[in-house]
XYZ file of C-alpha atoms in Angstrom:
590
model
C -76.232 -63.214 -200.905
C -79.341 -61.114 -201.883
C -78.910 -57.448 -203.598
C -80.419 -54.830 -201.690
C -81.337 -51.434 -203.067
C -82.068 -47.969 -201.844
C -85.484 -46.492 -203.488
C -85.097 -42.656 -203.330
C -88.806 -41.407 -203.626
C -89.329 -37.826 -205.541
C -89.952 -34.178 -203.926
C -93.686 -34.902 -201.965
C -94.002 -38.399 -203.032
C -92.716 -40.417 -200.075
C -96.562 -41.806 -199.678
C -96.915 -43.042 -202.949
C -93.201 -44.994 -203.133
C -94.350 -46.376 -199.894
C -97.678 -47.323 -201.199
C -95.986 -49.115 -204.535
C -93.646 -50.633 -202.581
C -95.544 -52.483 -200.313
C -98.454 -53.225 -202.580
C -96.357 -54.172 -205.700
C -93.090 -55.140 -204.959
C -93.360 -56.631 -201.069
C -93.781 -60.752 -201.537
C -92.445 -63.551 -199.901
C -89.316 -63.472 -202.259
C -88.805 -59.584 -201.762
C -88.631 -57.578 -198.567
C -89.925 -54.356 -198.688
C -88.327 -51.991 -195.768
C -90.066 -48.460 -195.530
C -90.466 -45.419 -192.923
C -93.963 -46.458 -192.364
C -93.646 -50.028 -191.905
C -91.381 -49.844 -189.666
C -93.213 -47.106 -187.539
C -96.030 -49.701 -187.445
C -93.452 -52.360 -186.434
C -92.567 -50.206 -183.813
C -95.685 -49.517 -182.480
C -96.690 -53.112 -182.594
C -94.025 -53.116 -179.766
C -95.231 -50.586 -177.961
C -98.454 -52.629 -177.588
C -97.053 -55.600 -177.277
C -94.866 -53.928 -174.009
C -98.422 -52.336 -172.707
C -99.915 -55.430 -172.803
C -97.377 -56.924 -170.545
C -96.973 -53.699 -168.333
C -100.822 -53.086 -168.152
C -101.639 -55.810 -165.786
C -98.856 -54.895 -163.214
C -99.390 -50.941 -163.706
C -103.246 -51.422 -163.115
C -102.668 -53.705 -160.118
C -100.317 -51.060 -158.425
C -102.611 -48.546 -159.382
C -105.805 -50.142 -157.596
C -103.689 -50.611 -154.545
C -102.916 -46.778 -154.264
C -106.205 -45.889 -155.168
C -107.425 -48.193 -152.278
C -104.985 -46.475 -150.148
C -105.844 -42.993 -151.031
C -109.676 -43.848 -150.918
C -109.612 -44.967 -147.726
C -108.063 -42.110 -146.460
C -110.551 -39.708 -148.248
C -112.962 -41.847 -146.428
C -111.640 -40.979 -142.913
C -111.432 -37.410 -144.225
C -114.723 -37.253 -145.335
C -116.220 -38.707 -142.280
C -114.926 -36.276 -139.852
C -116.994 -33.809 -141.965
C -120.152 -35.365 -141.074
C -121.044 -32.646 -139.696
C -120.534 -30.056 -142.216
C -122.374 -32.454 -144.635
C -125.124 -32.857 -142.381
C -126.046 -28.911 -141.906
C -126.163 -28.642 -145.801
C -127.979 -31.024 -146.344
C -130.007 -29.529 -143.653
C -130.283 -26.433 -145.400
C -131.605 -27.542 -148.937
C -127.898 -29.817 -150.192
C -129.263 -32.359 -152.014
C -126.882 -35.824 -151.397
C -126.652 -35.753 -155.332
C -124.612 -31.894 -154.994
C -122.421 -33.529 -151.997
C -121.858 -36.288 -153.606
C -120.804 -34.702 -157.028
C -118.865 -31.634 -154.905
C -116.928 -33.906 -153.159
C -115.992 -35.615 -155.975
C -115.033 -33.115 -157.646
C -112.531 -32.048 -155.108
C -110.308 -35.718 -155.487
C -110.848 -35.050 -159.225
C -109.164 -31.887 -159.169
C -106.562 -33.184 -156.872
C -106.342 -36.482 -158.214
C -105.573 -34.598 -161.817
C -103.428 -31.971 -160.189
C -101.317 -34.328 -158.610
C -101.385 -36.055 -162.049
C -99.818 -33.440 -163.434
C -97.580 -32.686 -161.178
C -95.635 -36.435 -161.688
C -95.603 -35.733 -165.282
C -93.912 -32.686 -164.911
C -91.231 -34.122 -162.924
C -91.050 -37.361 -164.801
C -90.356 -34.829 -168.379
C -87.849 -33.183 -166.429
C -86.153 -35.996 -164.917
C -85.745 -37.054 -168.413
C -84.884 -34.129 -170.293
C -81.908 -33.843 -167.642
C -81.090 -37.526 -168.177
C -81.711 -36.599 -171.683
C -78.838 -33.802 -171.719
C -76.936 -35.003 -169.214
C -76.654 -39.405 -170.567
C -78.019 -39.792 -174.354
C -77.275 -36.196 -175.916
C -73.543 -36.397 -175.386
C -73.445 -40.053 -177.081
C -75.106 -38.841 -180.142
C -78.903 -40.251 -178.995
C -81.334 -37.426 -178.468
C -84.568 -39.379 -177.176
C -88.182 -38.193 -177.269
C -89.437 -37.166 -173.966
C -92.831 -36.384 -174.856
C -94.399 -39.696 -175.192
C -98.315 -40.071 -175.657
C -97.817 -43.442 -175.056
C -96.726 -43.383 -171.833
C -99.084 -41.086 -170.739
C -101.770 -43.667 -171.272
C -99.777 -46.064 -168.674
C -100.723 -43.459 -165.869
C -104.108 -42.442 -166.411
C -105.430 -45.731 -164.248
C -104.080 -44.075 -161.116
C -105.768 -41.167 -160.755
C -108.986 -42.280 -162.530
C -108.841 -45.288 -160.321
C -108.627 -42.759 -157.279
C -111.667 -41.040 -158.470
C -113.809 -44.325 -158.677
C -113.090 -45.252 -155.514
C -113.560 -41.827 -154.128
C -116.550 -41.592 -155.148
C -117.903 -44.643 -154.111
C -116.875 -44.188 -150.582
C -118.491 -40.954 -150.804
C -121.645 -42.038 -152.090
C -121.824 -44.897 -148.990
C -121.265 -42.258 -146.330
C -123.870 -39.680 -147.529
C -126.607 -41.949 -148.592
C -126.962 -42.649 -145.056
C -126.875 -39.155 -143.850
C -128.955 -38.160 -141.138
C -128.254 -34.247 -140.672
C -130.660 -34.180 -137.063
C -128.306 -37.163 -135.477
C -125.474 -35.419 -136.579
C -125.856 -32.166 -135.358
C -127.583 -33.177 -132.474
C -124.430 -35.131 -131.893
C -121.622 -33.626 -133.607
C -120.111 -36.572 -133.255
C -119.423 -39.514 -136.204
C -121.799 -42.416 -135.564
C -119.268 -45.261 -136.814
C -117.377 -44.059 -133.956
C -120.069 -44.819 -131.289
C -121.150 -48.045 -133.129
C -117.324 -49.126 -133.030
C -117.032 -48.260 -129.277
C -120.258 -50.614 -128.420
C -118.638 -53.131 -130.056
C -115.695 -52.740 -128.505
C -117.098 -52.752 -124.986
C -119.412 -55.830 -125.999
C -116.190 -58.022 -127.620
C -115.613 -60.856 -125.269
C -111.743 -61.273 -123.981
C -109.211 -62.398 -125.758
C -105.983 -64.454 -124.197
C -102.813 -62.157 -125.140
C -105.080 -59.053 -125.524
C -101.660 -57.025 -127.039
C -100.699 -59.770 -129.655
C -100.455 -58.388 -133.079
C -102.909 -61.209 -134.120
C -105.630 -60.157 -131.172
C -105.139 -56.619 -132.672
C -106.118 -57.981 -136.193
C -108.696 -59.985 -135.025
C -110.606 -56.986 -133.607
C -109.872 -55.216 -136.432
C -110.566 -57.365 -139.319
C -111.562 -54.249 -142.409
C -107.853 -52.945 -141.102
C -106.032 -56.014 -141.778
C -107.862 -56.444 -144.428
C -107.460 -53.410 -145.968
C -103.430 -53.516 -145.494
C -102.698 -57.079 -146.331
C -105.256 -56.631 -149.840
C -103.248 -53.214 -150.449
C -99.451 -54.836 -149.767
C -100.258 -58.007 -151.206
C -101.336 -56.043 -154.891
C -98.326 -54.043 -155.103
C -95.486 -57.580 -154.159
C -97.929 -59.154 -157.035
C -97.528 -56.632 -159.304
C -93.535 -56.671 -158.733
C -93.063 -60.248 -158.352
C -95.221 -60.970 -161.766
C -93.567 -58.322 -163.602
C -90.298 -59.063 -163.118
C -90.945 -63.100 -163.082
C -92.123 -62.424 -166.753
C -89.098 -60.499 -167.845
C -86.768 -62.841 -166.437
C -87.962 -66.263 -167.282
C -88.461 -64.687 -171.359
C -84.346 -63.245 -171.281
C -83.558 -66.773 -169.140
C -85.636 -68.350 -172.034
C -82.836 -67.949 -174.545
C -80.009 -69.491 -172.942
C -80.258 -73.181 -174.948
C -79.671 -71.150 -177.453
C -76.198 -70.384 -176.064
C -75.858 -74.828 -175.542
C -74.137 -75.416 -178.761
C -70.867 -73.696 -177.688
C -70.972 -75.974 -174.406
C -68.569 -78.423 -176.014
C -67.309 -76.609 -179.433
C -66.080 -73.136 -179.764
C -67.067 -70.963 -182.922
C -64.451 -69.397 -185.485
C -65.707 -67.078 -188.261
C -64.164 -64.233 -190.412
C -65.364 -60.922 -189.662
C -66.098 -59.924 -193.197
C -69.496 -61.159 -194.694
C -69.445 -63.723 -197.310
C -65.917 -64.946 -196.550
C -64.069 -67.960 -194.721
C -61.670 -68.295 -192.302
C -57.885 -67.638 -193.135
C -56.342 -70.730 -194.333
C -53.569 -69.745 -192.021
C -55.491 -69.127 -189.411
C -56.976 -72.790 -189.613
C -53.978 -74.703 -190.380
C -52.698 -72.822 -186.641
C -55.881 -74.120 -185.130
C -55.984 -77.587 -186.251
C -52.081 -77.974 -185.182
C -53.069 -76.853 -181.521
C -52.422 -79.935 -179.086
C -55.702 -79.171 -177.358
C -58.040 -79.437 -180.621
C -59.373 -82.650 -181.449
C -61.659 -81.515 -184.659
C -61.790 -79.018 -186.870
C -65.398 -78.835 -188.030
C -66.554 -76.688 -191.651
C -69.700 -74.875 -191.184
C -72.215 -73.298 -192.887
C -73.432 -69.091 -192.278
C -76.195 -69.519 -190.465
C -79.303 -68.903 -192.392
C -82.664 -67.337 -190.964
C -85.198 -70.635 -191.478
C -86.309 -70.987 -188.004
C -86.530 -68.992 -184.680
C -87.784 -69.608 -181.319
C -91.035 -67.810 -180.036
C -90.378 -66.665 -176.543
C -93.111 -65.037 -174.676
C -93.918 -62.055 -174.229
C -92.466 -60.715 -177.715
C -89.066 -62.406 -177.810
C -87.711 -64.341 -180.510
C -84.510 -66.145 -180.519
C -82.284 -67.615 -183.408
C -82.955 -71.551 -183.900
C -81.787 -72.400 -187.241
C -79.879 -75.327 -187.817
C -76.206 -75.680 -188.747
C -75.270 -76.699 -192.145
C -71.773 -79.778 -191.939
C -70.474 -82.271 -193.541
C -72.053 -85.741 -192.690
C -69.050 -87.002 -190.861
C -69.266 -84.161 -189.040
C -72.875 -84.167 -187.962
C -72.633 -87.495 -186.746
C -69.483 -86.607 -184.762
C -71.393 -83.955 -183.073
C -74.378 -86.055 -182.575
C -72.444 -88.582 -180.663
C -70.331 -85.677 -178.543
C -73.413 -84.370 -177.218
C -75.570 -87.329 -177.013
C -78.225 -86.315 -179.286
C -81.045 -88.735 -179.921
C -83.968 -88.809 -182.759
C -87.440 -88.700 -181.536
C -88.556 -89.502 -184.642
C -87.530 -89.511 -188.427
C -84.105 -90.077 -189.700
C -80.705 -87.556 -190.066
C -80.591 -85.754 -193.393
C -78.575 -87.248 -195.884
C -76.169 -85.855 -198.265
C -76.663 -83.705 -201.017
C -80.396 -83.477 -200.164
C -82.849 -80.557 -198.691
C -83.066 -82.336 -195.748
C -83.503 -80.829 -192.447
C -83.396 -82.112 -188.674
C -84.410 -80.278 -185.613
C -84.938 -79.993 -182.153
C -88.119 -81.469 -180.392
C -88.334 -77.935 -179.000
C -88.327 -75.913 -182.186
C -90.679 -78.339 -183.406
C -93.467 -78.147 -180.933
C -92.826 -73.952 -180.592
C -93.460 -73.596 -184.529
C -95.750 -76.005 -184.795
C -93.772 -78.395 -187.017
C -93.538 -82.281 -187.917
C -91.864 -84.866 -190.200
C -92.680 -83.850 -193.479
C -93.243 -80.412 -193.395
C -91.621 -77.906 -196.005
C -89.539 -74.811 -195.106
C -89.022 -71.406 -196.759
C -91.641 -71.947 -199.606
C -92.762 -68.195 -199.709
C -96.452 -69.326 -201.152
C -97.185 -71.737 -198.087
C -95.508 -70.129 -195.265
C -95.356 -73.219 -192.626
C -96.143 -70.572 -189.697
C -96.804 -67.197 -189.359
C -93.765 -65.132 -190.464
C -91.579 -67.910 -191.909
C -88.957 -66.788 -193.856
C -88.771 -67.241 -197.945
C -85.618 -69.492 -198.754
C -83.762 -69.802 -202.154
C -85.159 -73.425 -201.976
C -87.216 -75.314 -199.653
C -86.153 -77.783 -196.661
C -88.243 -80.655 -195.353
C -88.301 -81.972 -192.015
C -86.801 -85.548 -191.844
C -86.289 -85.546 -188.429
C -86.828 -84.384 -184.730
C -84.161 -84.377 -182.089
C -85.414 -85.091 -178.883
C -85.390 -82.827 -175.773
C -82.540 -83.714 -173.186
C -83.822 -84.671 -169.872
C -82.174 -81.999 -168.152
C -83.166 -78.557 -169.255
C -79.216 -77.320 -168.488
C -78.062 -79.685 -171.021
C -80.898 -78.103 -173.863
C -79.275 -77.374 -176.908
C -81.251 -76.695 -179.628
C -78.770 -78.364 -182.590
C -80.490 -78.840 -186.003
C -78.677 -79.616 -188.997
C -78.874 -79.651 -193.017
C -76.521 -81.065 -195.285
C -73.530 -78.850 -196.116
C -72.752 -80.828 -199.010
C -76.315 -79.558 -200.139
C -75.630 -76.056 -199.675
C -72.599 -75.911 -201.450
C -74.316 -77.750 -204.524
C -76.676 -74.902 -204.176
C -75.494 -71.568 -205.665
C -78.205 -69.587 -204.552
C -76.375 -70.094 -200.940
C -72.858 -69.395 -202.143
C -71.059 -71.106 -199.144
C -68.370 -72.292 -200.940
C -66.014 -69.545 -199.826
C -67.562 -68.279 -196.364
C -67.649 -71.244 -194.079
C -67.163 -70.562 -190.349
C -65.529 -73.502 -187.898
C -66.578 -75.322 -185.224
C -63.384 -76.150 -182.589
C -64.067 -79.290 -180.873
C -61.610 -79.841 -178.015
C -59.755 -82.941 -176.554
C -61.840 -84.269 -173.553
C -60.940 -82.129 -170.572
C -59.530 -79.275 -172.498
C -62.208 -77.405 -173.274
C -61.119 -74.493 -171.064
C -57.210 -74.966 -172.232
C -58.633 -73.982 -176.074
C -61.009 -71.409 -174.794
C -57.977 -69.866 -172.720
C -55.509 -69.399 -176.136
C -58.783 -68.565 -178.223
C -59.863 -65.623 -176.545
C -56.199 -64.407 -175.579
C -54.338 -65.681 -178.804
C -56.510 -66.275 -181.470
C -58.387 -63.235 -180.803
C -55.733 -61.161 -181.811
C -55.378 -62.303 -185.377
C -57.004 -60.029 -187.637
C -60.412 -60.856 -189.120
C -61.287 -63.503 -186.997
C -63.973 -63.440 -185.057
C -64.835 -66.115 -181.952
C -67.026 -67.436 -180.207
C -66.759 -69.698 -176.817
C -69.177 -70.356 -174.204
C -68.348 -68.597 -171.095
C -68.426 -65.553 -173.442
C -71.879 -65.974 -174.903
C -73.148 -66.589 -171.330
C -71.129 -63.367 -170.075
C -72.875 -61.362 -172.714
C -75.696 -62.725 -171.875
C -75.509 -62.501 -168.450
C -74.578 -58.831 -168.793
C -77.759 -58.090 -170.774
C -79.568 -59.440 -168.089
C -77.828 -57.527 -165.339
C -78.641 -54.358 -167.419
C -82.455 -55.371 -167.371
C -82.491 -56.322 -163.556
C -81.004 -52.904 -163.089
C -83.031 -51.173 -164.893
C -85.752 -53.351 -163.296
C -84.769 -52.529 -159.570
C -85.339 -49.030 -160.377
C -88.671 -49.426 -160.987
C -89.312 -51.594 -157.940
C -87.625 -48.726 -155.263
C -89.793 -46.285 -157.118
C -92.771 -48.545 -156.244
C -91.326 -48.912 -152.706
C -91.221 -45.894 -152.250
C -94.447 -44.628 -153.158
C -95.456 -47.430 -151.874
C -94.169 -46.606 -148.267
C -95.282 -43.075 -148.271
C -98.877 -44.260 -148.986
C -98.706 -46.664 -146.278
C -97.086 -44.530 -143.856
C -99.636 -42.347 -144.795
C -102.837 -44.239 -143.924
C -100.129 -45.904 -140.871
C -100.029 -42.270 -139.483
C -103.931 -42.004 -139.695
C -104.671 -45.425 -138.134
C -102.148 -44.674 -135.312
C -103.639 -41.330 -135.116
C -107.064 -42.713 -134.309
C -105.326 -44.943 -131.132
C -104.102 -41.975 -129.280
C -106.393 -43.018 -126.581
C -105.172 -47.024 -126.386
C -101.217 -45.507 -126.600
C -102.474 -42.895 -123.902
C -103.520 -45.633 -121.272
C -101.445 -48.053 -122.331
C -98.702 -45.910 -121.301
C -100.392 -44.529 -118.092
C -100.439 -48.426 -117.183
C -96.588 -48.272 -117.577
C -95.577 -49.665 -121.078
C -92.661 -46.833 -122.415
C -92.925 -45.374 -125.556
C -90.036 -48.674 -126.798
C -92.564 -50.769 -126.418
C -95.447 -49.440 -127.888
C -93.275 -48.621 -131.207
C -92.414 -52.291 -130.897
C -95.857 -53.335 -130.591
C -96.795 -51.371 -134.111
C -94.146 -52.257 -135.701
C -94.594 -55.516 -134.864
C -98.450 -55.449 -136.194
C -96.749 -54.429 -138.949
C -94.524 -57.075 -139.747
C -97.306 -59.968 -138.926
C -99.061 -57.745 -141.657
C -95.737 -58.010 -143.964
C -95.781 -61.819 -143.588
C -99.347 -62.079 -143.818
C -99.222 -60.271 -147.175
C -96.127 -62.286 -148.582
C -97.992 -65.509 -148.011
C -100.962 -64.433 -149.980
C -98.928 -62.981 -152.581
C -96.884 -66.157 -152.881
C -100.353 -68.198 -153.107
C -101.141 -66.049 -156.366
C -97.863 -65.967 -157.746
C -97.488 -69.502 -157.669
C -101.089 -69.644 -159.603
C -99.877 -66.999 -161.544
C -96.221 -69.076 -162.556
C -98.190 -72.461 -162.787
C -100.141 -71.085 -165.349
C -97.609 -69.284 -167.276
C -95.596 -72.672 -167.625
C -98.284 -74.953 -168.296
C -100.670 -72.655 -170.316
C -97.919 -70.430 -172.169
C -94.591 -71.725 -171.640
C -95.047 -75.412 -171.507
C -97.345 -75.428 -175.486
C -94.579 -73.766 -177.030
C -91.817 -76.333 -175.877
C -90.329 -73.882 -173.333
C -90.219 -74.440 -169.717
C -88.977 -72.440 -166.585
C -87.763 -72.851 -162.781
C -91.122 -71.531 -160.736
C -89.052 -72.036 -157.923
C -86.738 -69.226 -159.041
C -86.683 -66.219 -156.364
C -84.875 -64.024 -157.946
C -88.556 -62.180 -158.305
C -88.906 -62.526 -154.656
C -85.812 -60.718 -153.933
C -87.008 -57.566 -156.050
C -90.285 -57.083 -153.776
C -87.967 -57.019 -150.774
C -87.591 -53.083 -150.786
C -91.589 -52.820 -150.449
C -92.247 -54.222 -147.221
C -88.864 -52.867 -145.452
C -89.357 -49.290 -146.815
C -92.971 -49.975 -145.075
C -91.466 -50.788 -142.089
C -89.111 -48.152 -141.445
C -91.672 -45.580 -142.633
C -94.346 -46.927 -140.291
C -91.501 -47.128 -137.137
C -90.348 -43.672 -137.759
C -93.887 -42.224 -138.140
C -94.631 -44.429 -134.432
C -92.111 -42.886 -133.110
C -92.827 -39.407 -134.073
C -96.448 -39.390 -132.812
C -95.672 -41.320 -129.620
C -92.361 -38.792 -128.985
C -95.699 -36.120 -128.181
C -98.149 -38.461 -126.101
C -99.696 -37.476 -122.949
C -101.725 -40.285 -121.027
C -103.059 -37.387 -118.817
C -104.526 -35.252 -120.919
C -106.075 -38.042 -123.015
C -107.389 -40.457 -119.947
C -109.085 -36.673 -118.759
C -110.749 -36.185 -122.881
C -112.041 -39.588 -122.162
C-alpha cells in the first residue's frame, strides 16, 4: 500500500507549495492532491452538470418566454390606440418600440429578482433548519446558479420585443383612431363569417381547426416543457440504471472482507463459513485494485476492475456463470495477465494486447499508474441478455502475491459461492449471523441492489421536486394565457348559453379542448423523445458498450404533474369566468 503524506505549506506560501507540487512532484507514479486542484475538479463538475441541465433549462425557458410573449402581445395590442396617437404626435416606432421594451425588461428583471430572493431564502431556511444542525453549512450564494436562470427572462425580452416590433411596424395611427378598434380583430371576424361549415361545429378538433396559431401556440408551448422533463430525467436515470452490471458479480457469490485495510478475513471466521451446509466454495480474493472503470454518460464512472483468484477458482466461476471468451485466452498463472469484459473493452477503447497501468503510455485518458503493468489476453463476451451483464475480469492471484508491490498476501477478501438453490439460505445467515461478527464486512446481492436502489429513490425524489416546480409554473402560465383566450370568447360562451348549453357544459367543452391539446402535445413530445433516446443509445450509449431500455416510462410518469396541474388550473379558471356570464348583456354589445 502506497505512503501518503501531508505537505504543510509556510505562513503566505500556499501558492507556491501548490505550484511545486503540481509542477514537480505530480507524475503518473505520484498523485498530487491540493486546494486548487481540487477546486478545479470541482468546477469541472459544475460544467459538466450545466452542460446536461442547459438544454432542458433553456427549453423550459423558451416555452415560458413564448407564453409570456404572447400575452404581452395581446396586451400590447389592445393599446393600439394609445400607440397610434403618439405616433401621431411626433413617436417615432423606434421610441415605442424601445419604450415598450423597456417596460418587460424592467419587469422581466424585477420578477428576476424577485425568484432569487425567494429561492436564497428558501435555502437559507433549509439551510438552518436541514444541513446546519448535521454539521453541513452549505453556500447559498451561488454565481453559478445564477447563470442557469438568466435564459428566462432574457428569453422573455427577445421575444417581447419581437412581437412588439411586428405590431408597430405596421402602425397606422389614422385607421386606428378613426376606429379605435384593433384591426386583427375585424380581419379575424371576416374570416370567421367567410369560413365554410364544419360537421360537429363544437368538437374540440373543429375549435382547433379554426384556430390553428392557438393550437399551435399551446401544443409547441406544452410539448417544450414534457421534453424538457422527460429528457432530463431519461438522462439521469438511464446513467444511475447504467451501473447496475456492476452489481452482477454478487448474483451468484456473496462477498466477505475484513473491515480494516490491508488485512484478511479471520481465520475463524472462514473456517465457520466454509463448514456452513449451504456453502459450496470458499473462494480467496484479491483487494480490488483501481486499473479500469466504466465511463457512464453524462459524468459517471463506475468501478470495473477485475478480480484477482486462484486459477481453479477462475475457472470455477467462469463455468458458474457461463462466461465465454470473445477472443484471446484466460490469464495464466503467475503472469501479468489480464481478461475482461467485451463491455469494458469497447468503453475504454481496449484490445488483445494492450498494456495497463504503464504511467508513461497511459492506454486512455486518465488510466491509472500500477506498480507493474497488465496486458490484455483476453475479452469476455457480452451475455445476450443485458440482466444477466456482469462485468467479471480477472488476473492471476498467484501473480499478485508473487508481487510485493501489491502485498496481498495477508488481506484477501472471499467470495461465498452457494449450493444450487441456496443462494438466499446463505444470504439469510450472512446478513443476520455473520454480520454480527466483528470486523467482517459483507456483501450480498439484494443488498447492493437495495443500496442502490435507495440512491436512486433519493435522486427520483429529489427529481420530482423539480418536475412539480415546473408544473406548477407551468400551470400558472398556462392558466394564465387559458384565462386570456377564454376571456376573448365571452361572446361565443354568451350565445352559446343564450341557445341553452349550462355553464357544465361549456366548462366541459374547454376543458375538453384542453385535454385534446394535452394528448396532442404528449404525442409530439413522445415523437422527439423517442429521436431524442434513439440517439442517445446508438450515438452515446451504444459506442461505449452501454445500452438502455428506451421503452422505459419511468420518464413519462414524471411529466404527468404538467398536463394535470394544466387541467385543473384551466377548469377552475372556466369556471370562475363562466360563474359571471351574462348572454344578455353580451348578445346586446354585439
Amino acid at each position: 500500500f502506497a505512503d501518503l503524506f501531508l505537505v504543510v505549506a509556510k505562513e503566505d506560501r500556499e501558492s507556491a507549495i501548490d505550484n511545486f507540487l503540481r509542477s514537480e512532484i505530480q507524475t503518473p507514479r505520484t498523485s498530487v492532491q491540493t486546494l486548487q486542484k481540487l477546486t478545479e475538479e470541482v468546477n469541472q463538475e459544475y460544467l459538466e452538470a450545466f452542460g446536461v441541465l442547459a438544454p432542458s433549462i433553456i427549453i423550459v425557458a423558451i416555452a415560458f418566454a413564448l407564453v409570456i410573449a404572447i400575452a404581452n402581445w395581446v396586451a400590447y395590442s389592445r393599446r393600439l390606440v394609445e400607440f397610434g396617437i403618439l405616433y401621431a404626435i411626433g413617436y417615432s416606432r423606434k421610441y415605442l418600440i424601445r419604450r415598450s421594451t423597456m417596460e418587460t425588461t424592467t419587469l422581466a428583471f424585477l420578477s428576476w429578482g424577485l425568484g432569487i430572493g425567494i429561492s436564497w431564502l428558501i435555502l437559507f431556511i433549509l439551510n438552518v433548519i436541514l444541513f446546519v444542525p448535521r454539521g453541513q453549512n452549505l453556500p447559498i450564494f451561488l454565481l453559478g446558479a445564477l447563470g442557469l436562470t438568466i435564459p428566462l427572462p432574457v428569453s422573455v425580452i427577445g421575444f417581447t420585443f419581437l412581437s412588439i416590433r411586428g405590431i408597430i411596424s405596421q402602425l397606422d395611427p389614422i385607421t386606428i383612431v378613426e376606429r379605435g378598434e384593433l384591426s386583427q380583430e375585424m380581419n379575424q371576424k371576416r374570416d370567421m363569417t367567410s369560413s365554410k361549415s364544419l360537421p360537429k361545429p363544437l368538437a374540440s378538433i373543429t375549435f382547433y381547426r379554426r384556430h390553428k396559431r392557438r393550437a399551435l401556440l399551446l401544443i409547441s408551448v406544452m410539448s417544450m416543457m414534457i421534453v424538457s422533463v422527460m429528457l432530463i430525467v431519461f438522462v439521469f436515470d438511464i446513467s444511475h440504471k447504467a451501473k447496475e452490471p456492476a452489481l452482477g458479480f454478487l448474483s451468484k457469490v456473496s462477498w466477505v472482507r475484513s473491515h480494516t485495510p490491508g488485512e484478511g478475513v479471520d481465520p475463524g471466521i472462514v473456517a465457520q463459513i466454509r463448514t456452513h451446509p449451504a456453502v459450496a466454495r470458499v473462494i480467496y480474493v484479491a483487494p480490488r485494485f483501481h486499473m479500469l472503470g466504466v465511463r457512464i454518460p453524462p459524468f459517471t464512472e463506475t468501478e470495473g476492475s477485475p478480480f484477482g483468484v486462484y486459477a481453479e477458482d477462475m475457472a470455477y466461476l467462469i463455468e458458474m456463470y457461463g462466461l465465454k471468451l470473445k477472443e484471446g485466452q484466460l490469464p495464466r498463472p503467475y503472469t501479468n495477465e489480464m481478461v475482461i469484459p467485451e463491455t469494458i473493452a469497447q468503453n475504454r477503447g481496449l484490445k488483445i494486447g494492450d498494456v495497463i497501468g504503464d504511467p508513461d503510455q497511459p492506454t486512455f485518458p486518465g488510466a491509472n499508474a500500477l506498480p507493474t503493468e497488465f496486458v490484455i489476453s483476453g475479452i469476455f463476451a457480452k451475455s445476450e441478455m443485458l440482466i444477466n451483464e456482469n462485468w467479471w475480469g480477472f488476473i492471476s492471484l498467484e501473480f499478485l502475491e508473487s508481487h510485493e508491490a501489491f502485498g496481498v498476501a495477508n488481506a484477501l477478501s472471499l467470495f461465498v459461492a452457494p449450493k444450487p438453490g441456496q443462494k438466499d439460505i446463505l444470504d439469510d445467515w450472512m446478513e443476520n449471523e455473520l454480520i454480527s461478527k466483528e470486523f467482517v464486512q459483507i456483501g450480498t446481492f439484494r443488498q447492493a441492489v437495495a443500496r442502490h436502489q435507495e440512491d436512486l429513490a433519493e435522486f427520483m425524489l429529489v427529481m420530482a421536486l423539480v418536475v412539480g416546480s415546473v408544473a406548477f409554473v407551468a400551470a400558472i402560465a398556462l392558466a394564465g394565457l387559458s384565462y386570456i383566450f377564454i376571456s376573448q370568447r365571452q361572446a361565443e360562451f354568451g350565445v352559446l348559453h343564450a341557445l341553452g348549453y349550462d355553464r357544465l357544459y361549456l366548462v366541459v367543452r374547454v376543458v375538453g379542448e384542453t385535454a385534446f391539446t394535452i394528448m396532442a402535445a404528449w404525442g409530439l413530445s413522445a415523437i422527439i423523445g423517442l429521436i431524442g433516446m434513439l440517439y442517445i443509445r446508438f450515438g452515446v450509449f451504444n459506442p461505449l458498450g452501454l445500452t438502455f431500455n428506451i421503452f422505459n416510462i419511468t420518464p413519462w410518469l414524471y411529466t404527468l404533474p404538467i398536463p394535470l396541474a394544466v387541467l385543473t388550473v384551466t377548469a377552475g379558471t372556466t369556471v370562475r369566468s363562466l360563474s359571471r356570464l351574462d348572454p344578455v348583456s353580451i348578445i346586446e354589445k354585439r
